[in-house]
XYZ file of C-alpha atoms in Angstrom:
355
model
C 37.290 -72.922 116.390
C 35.227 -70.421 114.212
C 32.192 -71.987 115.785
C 33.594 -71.601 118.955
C 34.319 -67.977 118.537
C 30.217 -67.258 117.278
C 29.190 -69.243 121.175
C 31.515 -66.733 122.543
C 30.481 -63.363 120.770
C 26.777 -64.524 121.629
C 27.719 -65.071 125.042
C 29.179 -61.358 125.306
C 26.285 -60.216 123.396
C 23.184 -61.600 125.384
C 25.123 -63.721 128.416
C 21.731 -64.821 129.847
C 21.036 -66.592 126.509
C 21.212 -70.211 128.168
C 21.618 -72.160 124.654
C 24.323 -70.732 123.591
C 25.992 -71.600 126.565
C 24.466 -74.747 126.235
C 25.992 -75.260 122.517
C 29.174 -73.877 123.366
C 29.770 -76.326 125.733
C 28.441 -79.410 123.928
C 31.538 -77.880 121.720
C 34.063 -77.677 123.787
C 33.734 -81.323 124.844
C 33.641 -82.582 121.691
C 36.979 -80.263 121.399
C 37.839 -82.415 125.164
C 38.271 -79.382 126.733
C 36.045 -80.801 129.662
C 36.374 -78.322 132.072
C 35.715 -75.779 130.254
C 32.441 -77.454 129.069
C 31.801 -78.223 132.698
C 31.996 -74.209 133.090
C 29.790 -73.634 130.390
C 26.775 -76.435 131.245
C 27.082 -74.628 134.719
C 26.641 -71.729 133.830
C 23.281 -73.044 131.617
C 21.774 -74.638 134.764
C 22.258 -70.906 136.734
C 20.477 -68.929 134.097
C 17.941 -71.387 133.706
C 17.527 -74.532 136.166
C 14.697 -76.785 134.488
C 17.187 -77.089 131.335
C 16.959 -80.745 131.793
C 19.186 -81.360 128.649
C 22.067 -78.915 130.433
C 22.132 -81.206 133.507
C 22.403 -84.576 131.730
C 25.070 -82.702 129.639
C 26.997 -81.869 133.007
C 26.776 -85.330 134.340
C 27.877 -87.135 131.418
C 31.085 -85.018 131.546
C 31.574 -85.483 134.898
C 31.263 -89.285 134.820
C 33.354 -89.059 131.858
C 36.151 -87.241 134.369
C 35.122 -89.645 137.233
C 33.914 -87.321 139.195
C 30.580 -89.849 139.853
C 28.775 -88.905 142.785
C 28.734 -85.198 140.965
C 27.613 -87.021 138.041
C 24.840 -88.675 139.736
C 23.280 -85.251 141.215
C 23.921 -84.012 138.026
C 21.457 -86.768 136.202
C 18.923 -86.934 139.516
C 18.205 -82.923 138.411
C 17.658 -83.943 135.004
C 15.047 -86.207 136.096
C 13.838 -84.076 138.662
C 13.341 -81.120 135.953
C 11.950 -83.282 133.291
C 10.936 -86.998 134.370
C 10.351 -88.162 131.037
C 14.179 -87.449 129.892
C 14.684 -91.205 128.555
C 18.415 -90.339 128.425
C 19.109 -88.800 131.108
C 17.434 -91.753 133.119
C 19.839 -94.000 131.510
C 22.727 -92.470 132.197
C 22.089 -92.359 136.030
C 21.381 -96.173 135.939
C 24.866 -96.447 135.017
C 26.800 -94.209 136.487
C 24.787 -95.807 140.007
C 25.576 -99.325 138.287
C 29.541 -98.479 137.963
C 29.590 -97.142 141.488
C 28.180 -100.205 143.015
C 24.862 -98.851 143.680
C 22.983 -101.408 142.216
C 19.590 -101.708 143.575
C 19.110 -98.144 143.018
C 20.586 -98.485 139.441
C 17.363 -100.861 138.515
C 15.110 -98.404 140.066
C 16.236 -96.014 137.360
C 16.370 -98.329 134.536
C 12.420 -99.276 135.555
C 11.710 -95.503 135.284
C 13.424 -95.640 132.382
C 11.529 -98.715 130.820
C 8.526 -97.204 131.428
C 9.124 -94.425 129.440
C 9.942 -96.690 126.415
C 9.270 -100.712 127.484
C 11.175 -101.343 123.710
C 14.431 -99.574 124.802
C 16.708 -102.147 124.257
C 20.006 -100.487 126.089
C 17.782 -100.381 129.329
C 16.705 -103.861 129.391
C 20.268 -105.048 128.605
C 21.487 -102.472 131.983
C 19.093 -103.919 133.783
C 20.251 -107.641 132.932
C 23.786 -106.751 133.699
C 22.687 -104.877 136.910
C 20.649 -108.419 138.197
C 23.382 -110.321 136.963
C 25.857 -108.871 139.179
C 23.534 -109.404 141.933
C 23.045 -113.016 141.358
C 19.647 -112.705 140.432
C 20.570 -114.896 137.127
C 17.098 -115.505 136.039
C 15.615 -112.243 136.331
C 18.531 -111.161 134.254
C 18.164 -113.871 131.231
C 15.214 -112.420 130.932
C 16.095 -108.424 130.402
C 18.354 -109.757 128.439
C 15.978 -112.452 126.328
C 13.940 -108.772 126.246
C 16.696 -106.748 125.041
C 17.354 -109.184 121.785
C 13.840 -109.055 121.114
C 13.771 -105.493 120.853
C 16.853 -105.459 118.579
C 17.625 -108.687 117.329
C 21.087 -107.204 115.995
C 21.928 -106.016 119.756
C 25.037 -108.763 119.558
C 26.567 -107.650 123.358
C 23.118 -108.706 124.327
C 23.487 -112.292 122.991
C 26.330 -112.545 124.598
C 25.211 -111.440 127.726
C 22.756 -113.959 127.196
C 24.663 -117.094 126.545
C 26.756 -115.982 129.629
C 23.818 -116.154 132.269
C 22.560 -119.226 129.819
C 26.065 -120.915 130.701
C 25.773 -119.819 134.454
C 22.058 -121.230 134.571
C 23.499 -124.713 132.873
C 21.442 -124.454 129.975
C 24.609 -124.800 127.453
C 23.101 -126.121 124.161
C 20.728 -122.504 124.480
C 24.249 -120.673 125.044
C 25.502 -122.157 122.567
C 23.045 -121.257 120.131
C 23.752 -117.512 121.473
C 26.949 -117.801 120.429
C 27.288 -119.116 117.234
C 24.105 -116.472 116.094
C 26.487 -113.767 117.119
C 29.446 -115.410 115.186
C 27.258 -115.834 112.442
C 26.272 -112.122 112.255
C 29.752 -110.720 112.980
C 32.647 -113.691 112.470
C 34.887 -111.003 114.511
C 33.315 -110.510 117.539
C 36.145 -112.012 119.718
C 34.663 -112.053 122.723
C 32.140 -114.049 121.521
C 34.797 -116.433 120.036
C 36.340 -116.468 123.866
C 33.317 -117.471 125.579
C 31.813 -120.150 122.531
C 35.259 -121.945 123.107
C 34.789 -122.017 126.778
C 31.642 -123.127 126.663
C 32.822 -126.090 124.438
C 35.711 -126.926 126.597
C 32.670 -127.081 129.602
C 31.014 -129.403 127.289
C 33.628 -131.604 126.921
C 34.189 -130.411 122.594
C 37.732 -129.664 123.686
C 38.874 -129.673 119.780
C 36.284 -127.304 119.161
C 37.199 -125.172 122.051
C 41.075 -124.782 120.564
C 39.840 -124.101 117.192
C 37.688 -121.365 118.917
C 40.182 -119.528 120.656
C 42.634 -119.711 117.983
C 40.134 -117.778 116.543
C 40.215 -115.557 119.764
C 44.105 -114.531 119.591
C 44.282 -114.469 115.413
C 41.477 -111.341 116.308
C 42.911 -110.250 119.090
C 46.611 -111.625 119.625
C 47.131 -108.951 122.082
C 44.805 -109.994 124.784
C 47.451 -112.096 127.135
C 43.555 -113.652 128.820
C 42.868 -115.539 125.024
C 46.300 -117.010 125.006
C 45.949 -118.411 128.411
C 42.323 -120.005 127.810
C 44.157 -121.174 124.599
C 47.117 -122.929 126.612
C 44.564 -124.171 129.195
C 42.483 -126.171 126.220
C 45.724 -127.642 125.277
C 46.634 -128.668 128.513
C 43.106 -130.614 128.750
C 43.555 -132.125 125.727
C 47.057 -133.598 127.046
C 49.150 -131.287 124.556
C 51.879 -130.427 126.923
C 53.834 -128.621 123.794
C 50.827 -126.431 122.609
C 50.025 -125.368 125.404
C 53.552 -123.733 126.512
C 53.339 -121.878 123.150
C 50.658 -120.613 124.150
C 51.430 -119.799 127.718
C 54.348 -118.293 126.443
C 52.812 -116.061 124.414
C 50.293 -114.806 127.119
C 53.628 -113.749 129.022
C 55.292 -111.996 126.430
C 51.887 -110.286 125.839
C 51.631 -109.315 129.680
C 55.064 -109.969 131.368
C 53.666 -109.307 135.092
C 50.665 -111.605 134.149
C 51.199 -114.392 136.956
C 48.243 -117.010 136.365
C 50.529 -117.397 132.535
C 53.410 -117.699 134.741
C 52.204 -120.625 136.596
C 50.470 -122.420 133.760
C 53.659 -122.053 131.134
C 55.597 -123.398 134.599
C 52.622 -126.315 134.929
C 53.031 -127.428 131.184
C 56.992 -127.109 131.123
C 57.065 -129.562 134.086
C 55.073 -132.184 132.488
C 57.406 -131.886 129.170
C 59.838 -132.395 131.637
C 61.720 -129.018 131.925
C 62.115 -128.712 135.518
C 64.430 -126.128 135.418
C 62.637 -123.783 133.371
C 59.428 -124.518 135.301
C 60.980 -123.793 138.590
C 61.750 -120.479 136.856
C 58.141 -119.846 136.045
C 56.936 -120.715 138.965
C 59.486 -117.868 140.827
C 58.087 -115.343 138.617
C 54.424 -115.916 139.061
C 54.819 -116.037 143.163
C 57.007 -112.979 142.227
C 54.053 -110.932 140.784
C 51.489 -112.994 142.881
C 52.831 -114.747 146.116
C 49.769 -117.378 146.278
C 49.400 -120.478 148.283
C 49.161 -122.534 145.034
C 51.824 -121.220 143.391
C 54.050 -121.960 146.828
C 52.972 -125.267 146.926
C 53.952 -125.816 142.736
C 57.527 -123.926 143.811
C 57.934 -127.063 146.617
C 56.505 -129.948 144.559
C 59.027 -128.763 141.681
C 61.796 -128.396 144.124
C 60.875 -131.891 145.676
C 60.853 -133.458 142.218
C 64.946 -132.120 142.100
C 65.627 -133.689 145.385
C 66.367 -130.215 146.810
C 64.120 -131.114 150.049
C 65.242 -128.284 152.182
C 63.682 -125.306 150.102
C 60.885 -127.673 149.174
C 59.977 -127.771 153.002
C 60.454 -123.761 153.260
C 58.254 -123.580 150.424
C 55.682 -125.479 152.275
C 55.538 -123.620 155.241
C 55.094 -120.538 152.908
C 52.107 -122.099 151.126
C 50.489 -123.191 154.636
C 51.769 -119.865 156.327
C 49.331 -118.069 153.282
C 46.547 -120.807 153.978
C 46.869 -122.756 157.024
C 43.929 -124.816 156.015
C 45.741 -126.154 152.679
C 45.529 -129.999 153.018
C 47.135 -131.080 150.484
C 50.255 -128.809 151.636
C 50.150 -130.437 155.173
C 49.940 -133.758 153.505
C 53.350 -133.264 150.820
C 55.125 -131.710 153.772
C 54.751 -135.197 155.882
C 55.505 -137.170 153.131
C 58.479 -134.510 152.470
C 59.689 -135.063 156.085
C 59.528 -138.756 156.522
C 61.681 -139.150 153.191
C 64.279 -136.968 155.207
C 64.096 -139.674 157.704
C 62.107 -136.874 160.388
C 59.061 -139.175 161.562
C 57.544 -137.319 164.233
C 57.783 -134.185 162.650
C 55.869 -136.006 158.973
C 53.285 -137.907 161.902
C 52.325 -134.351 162.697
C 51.816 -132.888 159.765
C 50.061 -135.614 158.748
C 47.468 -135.143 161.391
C 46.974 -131.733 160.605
C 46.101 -132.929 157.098
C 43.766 -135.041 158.646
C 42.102 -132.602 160.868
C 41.584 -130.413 157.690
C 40.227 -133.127 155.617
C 39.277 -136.333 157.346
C 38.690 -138.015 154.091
């Protein structure tokens, strides 16, 4: 506050003096008083337009405030005053990235690269930028770039076992993984994404240990606890893998993949009831084809073949294309003694899938 109160007696004293206004408004963000920092870096860039540093300044709150396409103009004057600002470069890479504007968002991470080819935050942009393109390969390689630049950039690793996964070449994303874990044993994310990589290599022990390791870092994340439950369930521990389910839901109640998978394991230990229950919630929070279909295969199972049909006709009503759906219904139908009725369905299975 006493600092503030110097910007402002310099501003009354000499109001053209552009950093003052400048500093006075790095201040008041820093205080969050946004706005008023907005009013400040605006009034920099009127007094004195090729104040490159005001402009990136001004977009970086706006971005912050989601005002974006402001932001971007913001950061294109930047580089328009001063072409060289390595910063301000980078910052309208990803404020184009975040707004979907990729292809433009590499153009400004090249200009940024060749300002400084060693700047390791660019080359990892530009990695994420191809990645969510598709453009896999180009992207190992920003990010293969970025880790050589700095070796200790550990989101970069993981980027890089990621597209490594994505590409098939697991033992190398493996080896990504377990250098960040080495480095930094609580890195979670990393833990998350070395025990799905194990499960994909069929270590599913190792996988479980690994994302035990997940939700003891981060037992708040409802995701971990459901790639936890998941393991179990592959590994044919029914019991484990409610726990875990469970957990996920009491973490995130309205989370309805949990829903369906704690309904999926408490079926095979046998707990229809309860499973039926699960099953209402996560159609509840997520009315889904699949999770119609589990509703009428559970209520099937109970001998209650009237809602199971209803449930059905939901799941196909959602997806009229879902085999399987068409192919339960018949079988449904012809146990309630309604033959031409199952026949048809039957075809229609057929028609989808003539397998």
């Amino acid at each position: 506050k006493e600092a503030l109160r110097c910007y402002n007696y310099v501003n009354k004293l000499k109001p053209d003096y552009a950093p003052a206004w400048y500093k006075r408004g790095v201040l008041l963000d820093r205080m969050g008083k946004k706005r008023d920092a907005i009013d400040c870096f605006d009034e920099v860039c009127y007094i004195d337009p090729t104040y490159s540093d005001a402009w990136n300044a001004l977009g970086t709150v706006l971005y912050e405030l989601g005002e974006s396409d402001d932001a971007v103009q913001a950061f294109e004057k930047a580089v328009e005053v001063d072409d060289q600002h390595l910063e301000a470069w980078n910052n309208l890479a990803n404020t184009l990235a975040a707004a979907g504007r990729l292809d433009e968002a590499v153009e400004a991470i090249d200009r940024t690269l060749k300002i400084d080819p060693t700047y390791a935050t660019a080359w990892f942009n530009k990695g994420a930028a191809l990645a969510a393109m598709g453009e896999l390969q180009q992207a190992l390689g920003c990010f293969e770039k970025a880790t050589k630049a700095d070796p200790a950039y550990l989101k970069a690793w993981n980027n890089r076992g990621s597209v490594l996964t994505k590409l098939g070449r697991l033992d190398e994303a493996l080896k990504c993984y377990d250098r960040i874990l080495q480095t930094d044993p609580k890195y979670e994310r990393a833990w998350a994404n070395h025990g799905s990589l194990l499960l994909k290599m069929g270590r599913g022990e190792e996988a479980a240990e690994s994302f035990v390791k997940a939700t003891d870092l981060d037992p708040k994340n409802e995701r971990m606890w459901n790639n936890l439950g998941t393991v179990y369930m592959s590994l044919g521990d029914a019991e484990k893998a409610y726990e875990a389910f469970d957990r996920a839901t009491k973490v995130k109640s309205d989370y309805p993949k949990a829903w369906q998978n704690k309904g999926n394991a408490l079926f095979q230990l046998g707990r229809t009831e309860e499973a039926l229950e699960c099953y209402r919630y996560a159609i509840y929070f997520n009315d889904t084809p699949k999770g119609r279909y589990n509703l009428a295969t559970i209520l099937a199972s109970l001998a209650r073949y009237d809602e199971a049909v209803k449930e059905y006709d939901r799941a196909i009503e959602l997806n009229p294309d879902y085999g399987e759906a068409w192919y339960n219904k018949g079988n449904l139908l012809y146990q309630m003694d309604k033959p031409m009725e199952s026949i048809m369905c039957f075809d229609r299975a057929l028609e989808i899938n003539p397998g």
